[in-house]
Short mmCIF file of C-alpha atoms in Angstrom, two decimals:
data_model
loop_
_atom_site.label_atom_id
_atom_site.label_comp_id
_atom_site.label_asym_id
_atom_site.label_seq_id
_atom_site.Cartn_x
_atom_site.Cartn_y
_atom_site.Cartn_z
CA MET A 1 8.87 28.28 34.55
CA GLY A 2 11.08 24.75 34.14
CA MET A 3 8.06 23.17 35.98
CA MET A 4 5.52 24.84 33.24
CA THR A 5 7.68 23.10 30.82
CA SER A 6 8.37 20.07 32.06
CA THR A 7 4.45 19.29 32.48
CA GLU A 8 3.79 20.60 28.52
CA THR A 9 6.32 18.32 27.43
CA SER A 10 4.42 14.74 30.15
CA LEU A 11 1.41 16.44 27.99
CA ASP A 12 2.84 16.36 24.68
CA ASP A 13 3.75 13.05 25.35
CA LYS A 14 0.52 12.31 25.84
CA ALA A 15 -0.54 13.44 23.16
CA VAL A 16 1.35 11.50 20.80
CA ILE A 17 0.96 8.36 22.34
CA ALA A 18 -2.46 8.64 21.94
CA ALA A 19 -2.46 9.75 18.63
CA ALA A 20 -0.19 6.59 18.41
CA GLU A 21 -3.04 4.22 19.60
CA ARG A 22 -5.81 5.86 17.21
CA ALA A 23 -3.40 5.15 14.64
CA LEU A 24 -2.60 1.09 15.72
CA ALA A 25 -6.74 1.05 15.92
CA ASP A 26 -6.84 2.38 11.90
CA ILE A 27 -3.68 0.39 11.04
CA ALA A 28 -5.33 -2.71 12.94
CA SER A 29 -8.73 -1.79 10.45
CA ILE A 30 -6.58 -1.16 6.93
CA ARG A 31 -5.27 -4.75 7.40
CA LYS A 32 -8.01 -6.19 8.05
CA GLU A 33 -9.98 -5.26 5.77
CA VAL A 34 -7.39 -6.17 2.99
CA SER A 35 -6.99 -10.04 3.81
CA LYS A 36 -10.50 -9.85 3.20
CA VAL A 37 -9.42 -9.52 -0.67
CA ILE A 38 -5.59 -10.69 -0.95
CA PHE A 39 -5.28 -14.10 1.46
CA GLY A 40 -2.47 -14.75 3.15
CA GLN A 41 1.13 -13.30 1.26
CA GLU A 42 1.24 -11.12 4.74
CA SER A 43 4.59 -10.16 3.86
CA VAL A 44 3.95 -8.68 0.49
CA VAL A 45 0.65 -6.51 1.90
CA GLU A 46 2.82 -6.00 5.18
CA LYS A 47 6.38 -4.69 3.08
CA THR A 48 3.52 -1.90 0.47
CA LEU A 49 1.90 -0.78 3.25
CA LEU A 50 5.05 0.35 4.64
CA ALA A 51 6.19 1.72 2.03
CA VAL A 52 3.06 3.66 1.66
CA LEU A 53 2.90 5.07 5.48
CA GLY A 54 6.90 5.25 4.83
CA GLY A 55 5.21 8.65 2.79
CA GLY A 56 7.07 6.58 -0.32
CA HIS A 57 7.11 4.48 -3.71
CA SER A 58 7.71 0.87 -3.89
CA LEU A 59 8.97 -1.45 -6.39
CA LEU A 60 6.65 -4.79 -6.46
CA VAL A 61 8.70 -7.98 -8.26
CA GLY A 62 6.81 -10.88 -9.36
CA VAL A 63 6.16 -13.58 -12.29
CA PRO A 64 2.27 -12.61 -13.34
CA GLY A 65 -0.49 -14.03 -11.98
CA LEU A 66 0.39 -13.60 -7.78
CA ALA A 67 -2.55 -10.36 -7.55
CA LYS A 68 0.35 -7.34 -7.32
CA THR A 69 -2.14 -5.49 -9.30
CA LYS A 70 -5.17 -6.65 -7.23
CA LEU A 71 -3.09 -5.59 -4.16
CA VAL A 72 -2.73 -1.89 -5.50
CA THR A 73 -6.28 -1.31 -6.46
CA THR A 74 -7.58 -2.82 -3.24
CA LEU A 75 -4.90 -0.75 -1.70
CA GLY A 76 -6.67 2.29 -3.04
CA GLU A 77 -9.79 2.16 -2.24
CA VAL A 78 -9.08 0.95 1.87
CA LEU A 79 -7.33 3.72 1.64
CA GLY A 80 -9.41 6.27 0.49
CA LEU A 81 -7.29 7.59 -2.52
CA ALA A 82 -7.52 8.24 -5.89
CA ALA A 83 -6.03 5.17 -8.17
CA ASN A 84 -5.22 5.17 -11.67
CA ARG A 85 -3.45 2.59 -13.40
CA VAL A 86 -0.77 2.73 -16.66
CA GLN A 87 -0.22 -0.39 -18.69
CA PHE A 88 3.40 -0.13 -19.34
CA THR A 89 4.46 -1.52 -22.86
CA PRO A 90 7.27 -0.35 -25.10
CA ASP A 91 5.83 2.48 -27.73
CA LEU A 92 4.11 4.05 -24.17
CA MET A 93 4.76 8.18 -24.33
CA PRO A 94 5.63 10.01 -21.37
CA SER A 95 2.75 12.20 -22.47
CA ASP A 96 0.81 9.05 -21.68
CA ILE A 97 1.56 9.23 -18.27
CA LEU A 98 1.91 13.15 -17.77
CA GLY A 99 -0.10 14.11 -20.01
CA SER A 100 -0.38 16.94 -22.82
CA GLU A 101 -0.94 19.49 -24.04
CA VAL A 102 -4.05 20.03 -26.29
CA MET A 103 -5.58 22.87 -28.60
CA ASP A 104 -8.79 24.89 -27.72
CA GLN A 105 -10.83 27.46 -30.09
CA ASP A 106 -12.93 29.66 -28.76
CA GLU A 107 -16.06 31.84 -30.60
CA ASN A 108 -13.77 34.79 -31.34
CA GLY A 109 -11.26 31.91 -33.72
CA ARG A 110 -8.86 32.54 -30.82
CA ARG A 111 -6.60 29.09 -30.14
CA SER A 112 -5.44 28.56 -27.02
CA PHE A 113 -3.42 25.80 -25.63
CA ARG A 114 -4.54 24.04 -21.87
CA PHE A 115 -3.35 20.97 -20.95
CA VAL A 116 -5.02 17.91 -20.28
CA LYS A 117 -3.80 16.03 -17.27
CA GLY A 118 -2.50 12.38 -17.58
CA PRO A 119 -2.63 9.23 -15.60
CA ILE A 120 -0.19 10.31 -12.71
CA PHE A 121 -2.41 13.58 -11.38
CA GLY A 122 -3.63 10.50 -8.59
CA GLN A 123 -2.70 9.66 -5.49
CA LEU A 124 -1.67 6.04 -5.97
CA LEU A 125 -0.27 5.09 -8.99
CA MET A 126 -0.19 1.47 -10.49
CA ALA A 127 3.35 1.40 -12.84
CA ASP A 128 2.13 -2.02 -13.93
CA GLU A 129 5.68 -3.71 -15.72
CA ILE A 130 7.39 -0.76 -15.38
CA ASN A 131 10.52 -2.42 -16.92
CA ARG A 132 8.90 -3.01 -20.98
CA ALA A 133 8.56 1.16 -21.52
CA SER A 134 11.57 2.34 -23.38
CA PRO A 135 14.15 4.74 -20.76
CA ARG A 136 12.77 8.11 -22.27
CA THR A 137 9.41 6.92 -20.23
CA GLN A 138 10.54 5.41 -17.03
CA SER A 139 13.05 8.84 -16.69
CA ALA A 140 9.68 10.66 -16.69
CA LEU A 141 7.91 8.83 -14.55
CA LEU A 142 11.16 8.31 -12.09
CA GLN A 143 11.81 12.39 -12.01
CA ALA A 144 7.94 12.95 -10.71
CA MET A 145 8.64 10.82 -7.87
CA GLN A 146 11.30 12.14 -6.73
CA GLU A 147 10.12 15.67 -6.98
CA TYR A 148 6.68 15.25 -6.66
CA HIS A 149 5.60 18.15 -9.87
CA ILE A 150 6.10 17.80 -13.23
CA THR A 151 6.58 20.82 -16.36
CA ILE A 152 5.19 21.23 -19.28
CA ALA A 153 5.87 24.09 -21.65
CA GLY A 154 7.61 25.51 -18.81
CA GLN A 155 3.90 25.15 -16.44
CA ARG A 156 4.33 23.65 -13.41
CA TYR A 157 1.85 21.07 -12.22
CA ASP A 158 1.96 20.08 -8.34
CA LEU A 159 1.13 16.38 -8.28
CA PRO A 160 -1.41 15.40 -5.97
CA ALA A 161 -0.80 15.27 -1.97
CA PRO A 162 -0.18 11.56 -0.93
CA PHE A 163 0.98 10.71 -4.23
CA HIS A 164 2.78 7.10 -3.64
CA VAL A 165 3.65 4.71 -6.93
CA LEU A 166 3.40 1.06 -6.78
CA ALA A 167 5.69 0.09 -9.55
CA THR A 168 5.65 -3.54 -10.41
CA GLN A 169 7.52 -5.69 -12.48
CA ASN A 170 8.06 -9.22 -14.07
CA PRO A 171 11.12 -11.01 -13.83
CA LEU A 172 10.60 -13.38 -15.96
CA GLU A 173 10.31 -11.53 -19.40
CA GLN A 174 13.70 -10.47 -20.21
CA GLU A 175 13.30 -10.38 -23.96
CA GLY A 176 12.03 -6.92 -25.03
CA THR A 177 12.57 -5.17 -21.97
CA TYR A 178 14.49 -1.87 -20.23
CA PRO A 179 15.80 -2.89 -17.14
CA LEU A 180 15.66 0.39 -14.82
CA PRO A 181 19.03 1.98 -14.37
CA GLU A 182 20.50 1.51 -10.20
CA ALA A 183 19.86 5.16 -9.59
CA GLN A 184 16.07 4.95 -10.88
CA LEU A 185 16.37 1.73 -8.29
CA ASP A 186 17.39 3.91 -5.76
CA ARG A 187 13.89 6.13 -5.79
CA PHE A 188 11.88 3.05 -4.78
CA LEU A 189 11.78 3.46 -0.89
CA LEU A 190 11.09 -0.84 -0.79
CA GLN A 191 11.39 -3.70 -2.90
CA VAL A 192 9.19 -6.45 -2.47
CA ASP A 193 9.15 -9.68 -3.90
CA VAL A 194 6.09 -11.21 -4.78
CA ASP A 195 5.96 -15.38 -3.99
CA TYR A 196 4.05 -18.05 -4.95
CA PRO A 197 0.99 -18.10 -1.96
CA GLU A 198 1.23 -21.75 1.10
CA LEU A 199 -1.22 -24.03 -0.35
CA ALA A 200 -3.88 -23.31 2.07
CA ASP A 201 -4.01 -20.30 0.40
CA GLU A 202 -4.22 -21.14 -2.77
CA ARG A 203 -7.12 -23.42 -1.74
CA ARG A 204 -8.50 -20.22 -0.92
CA ILE A 205 -8.35 -18.60 -3.73
CA LEU A 206 -9.57 -20.82 -5.87
CA LEU A 207 -12.86 -21.49 -3.94
CA GLU A 208 -13.72 -18.16 -2.89
CA THR A 209 -13.11 -15.96 -6.85
CA THR A 210 -14.34 -18.11 -8.59
CA GLY A 211 -18.22 -18.22 -7.28
CA LEU A 212 -20.53 -15.83 -8.95
CA SER A 213 -19.65 -13.10 -6.29
CA GLU A 214 -15.85 -11.47 -4.45
CA ALA A 215 -15.54 -9.98 -1.15
CA ALA A 216 -15.07 -5.98 -1.80
CA PRO A 217 -12.71 -3.88 0.27
CA ASP A 218 -14.27 -0.84 1.70
CA ALA A 219 -12.56 2.35 2.81
CA VAL A 220 -11.38 3.08 6.80
CA ILE A 221 -9.56 6.17 6.24
CA ASN A 222 -9.10 8.87 4.03
CA ALA A 223 -5.99 10.64 2.08
CA GLU A 224 -6.28 13.04 4.81
CA ARG A 225 -6.18 10.57 7.46
CA LEU A 226 -3.00 8.41 6.28
CA MET A 227 -1.25 11.71 6.04
CA GLU A 228 -1.70 12.46 9.41
CA ILE A 229 -0.18 8.86 10.08
CA GLN A 230 2.17 9.22 7.75
CA ARG A 231 3.78 12.76 9.52
CA LEU A 232 3.16 10.81 13.17
CA ILE A 233 5.77 8.04 11.83
CA ARG A 234 8.43 11.00 10.90
CA GLN A 235 7.75 12.19 15.07
CA MET A 236 8.68 8.48 16.52
CA PRO A 237 11.82 8.25 18.51
CA VAL A 238 14.37 6.61 17.57
CA SER A 239 16.60 5.10 20.23
CA ASP A 240 20.17 5.61 19.46
CA SER A 241 20.50 1.95 19.57
CA VAL A 242 18.37 1.74 16.59
CA VAL A 243 19.82 4.49 14.38
CA ASP A 244 23.77 3.36 14.99
CA ALA A 245 22.09 -0.73 14.16
CA ILE A 246 20.85 1.16 10.84
CA LEU A 247 24.35 3.17 10.16
CA SER A 248 26.25 0.20 10.80
CA LEU A 249 24.16 -2.12 8.55
CA VAL A 250 23.89 -0.07 5.70
CA ARG A 251 27.64 0.57 5.65
CA SER A 252 29.03 -2.97 5.94
CA ALA A 253 26.99 -3.52 2.77
CA ARG A 254 29.52 -0.71 0.59
CA PRO A 255 32.71 -2.07 -0.82
CA GLY A 256 36.08 0.04 0.81
CA GLN A 257 34.45 -0.30 4.53
CA GLY A 258 35.89 -3.12 6.22
CA ASN A 259 33.80 -5.62 5.44
CA ALA A 260 35.49 -8.96 4.15
CA GLN A 261 32.59 -10.26 2.46
CA THR A 262 31.46 -7.34 0.48
CA ASP A 263 34.81 -6.28 -0.35
CA LYS A 264 34.88 -10.03 -2.57
CA ASN A 265 31.07 -9.64 -3.70
CA VAL A 266 29.64 -6.41 -3.78
CA ALA A 267 30.64 -3.83 -6.41
CA TRP A 268 28.69 -1.04 -5.14
CA GLY A 269 26.44 -0.95 -2.38
CA PRO A 270 23.55 1.55 -0.93
CA GLY A 271 23.94 4.75 -0.62
CA PRO A 272 22.53 7.31 2.09
CA ARG A 273 18.94 7.13 1.16
CA ALA A 274 19.25 3.29 1.91
CA GLY A 275 19.34 4.95 5.86
CA GLN A 276 16.77 7.11 5.28
CA ALA A 277 14.40 4.62 4.49
CA MET A 278 15.22 2.62 7.22
CA MET A 279 14.56 5.28 9.57
CA LEU A 280 11.32 5.50 7.95
CA CYS A 281 10.21 2.31 7.37
CA THR A 282 11.56 1.18 11.09
CA ARG A 283 9.16 3.11 12.61
CA ALA A 284 6.28 2.73 10.27
CA ARG A 285 6.67 -1.29 11.11
CA ALA A 286 6.77 -0.62 14.69
CA LEU A 287 3.26 0.66 14.08
CA TYR A 288 2.00 -2.04 11.97
CA GLU A 289 2.83 -3.91 14.80
CA GLY A 290 1.54 -2.44 17.94
CA ARG A 291 4.34 -1.03 19.39
CA LEU A 292 5.08 2.65 19.71
CA ALA A 293 9.76 2.73 19.36
CA PRO A 294 11.12 1.03 16.35
CA SER A 295 13.46 -2.27 17.58
CA LEU A 296 16.20 -4.13 16.35
CA ASP A 297 14.29 -6.67 15.05
CA ASP A 298 12.51 -4.20 12.99
CA VAL A 299 16.34 -3.27 11.12
CA TYR A 300 17.00 -6.91 10.17
CA ALA A 301 13.60 -7.80 9.24
CA LEU A 302 13.72 -4.88 6.89
CA ALA A 303 17.10 -5.24 5.22
CA GLU A 304 16.39 -7.18 2.44
CA PRO A 305 13.72 -4.99 0.89
CA VAL A 306 15.52 -1.99 1.95
CA LEU A 307 18.75 -2.50 0.49
CA GLU A 308 18.47 -5.56 -1.82
CA HIS A 309 17.91 -3.34 -5.10
CA ARG A 310 20.34 -0.83 -3.61
CA MET A 311 23.61 -3.09 -4.27
CA ALA A 312 24.87 -5.23 -6.91
CA LEU A 313 27.44 -7.58 -7.02
CA THR A 314 30.39 -8.35 -8.81
CA PHE A 315 31.40 -11.03 -11.46
CA ALA A 316 32.95 -13.48 -9.93
CA ALA A 317 30.41 -13.31 -7.07
CA ARG A 318 27.06 -14.10 -9.42
CA ALA A 319 29.69 -16.41 -11.60
CA GLU A 320 29.16 -18.51 -8.56
CA GLY A 321 25.67 -18.27 -8.29
CA MET A 322 26.26 -16.04 -5.31
CA THR A 323 22.55 -13.54 -4.87
CA VAL A 324 21.86 -10.11 -3.30
CA ARG A 325 19.62 -11.94 -0.81
CA ASP A 326 22.65 -14.52 0.13
CA VAL A 327 25.39 -11.65 0.56
CA ILE A 328 21.91 -9.71 3.02
CA ALA A 329 21.48 -12.46 4.98
CA GLY A 330 24.78 -12.50 5.69
CA LEU A 331 25.11 -8.81 6.36
CA VAL A 332 22.22 -9.48 8.93
CA ARG A 333 24.35 -12.30 10.53
CA GLN A 334 27.40 -10.74 11.49
CA ALA A 335 25.02 -7.80 12.97
CA ARG A 336 23.13 -10.29 14.77
CA ALA A 337 26.13 -11.57 16.20
#
């Protein structure tokens, strides 16, 4: 009996390795297809894809015109997902996102309500400039992101699977905006900071996007295949040393846990969701880079996108010109030492 079990295990391991190798090939194709349209920005593409592969949502923060919207629409096409877009404005209502009930009348004059689904009923929702909508509208979206269903007039409607929100936020425009509350930022698996392109990439953008025709990406996988890869990522083994590194890093970012720099500079730190995000994203990053198990390097590389939106500095630290990024970089240096 024992012999059978060991053989079954090795067969199972072989099946997982074969599935992982298929996933590696698919992810390589996805990267290649996205790079036809999005020039450079490898780090942004990687983090955004990691959030999707990890089964979560991401917040893209950057000034206008850095191809944030284009990246999301490209991902929709390449991953074969039904993508919708909502441009957030101060007068946007929850029903503009979720949908609303309309009254129908049949030939006998009987009236009844019918629910017309809003743009949230897509597999990839682009929430553009999320900080421009009122808190009421933001919370309608964020609740759906957490629960994967909505309730209208007492009736529950499940969102399609997979369901991913990629929200964008413009850090410059603070006039007339509603910054997302900290508890709601925590709903995003990763925060992806989008910077200006490198010189060579910007030259390519100028040359290739101002002609008569632009490259168009092809679908590489579909929604079912994406969900298979997401399940595979959750099955990938994580060594004790990586789990310990995640716990140590997340806990060191909380004041009152014995880290002198954190106690001095951090007002409040990341909760357990940060560790969960790190567990999923380190596995996804390993697969993204062609490996079958995450390493300590994955943990340290993901420290900033996982922790940045889950902690806040004290007034004194901000007054000294310190940023959350500086604090995270310090914690990573301590962890590597």
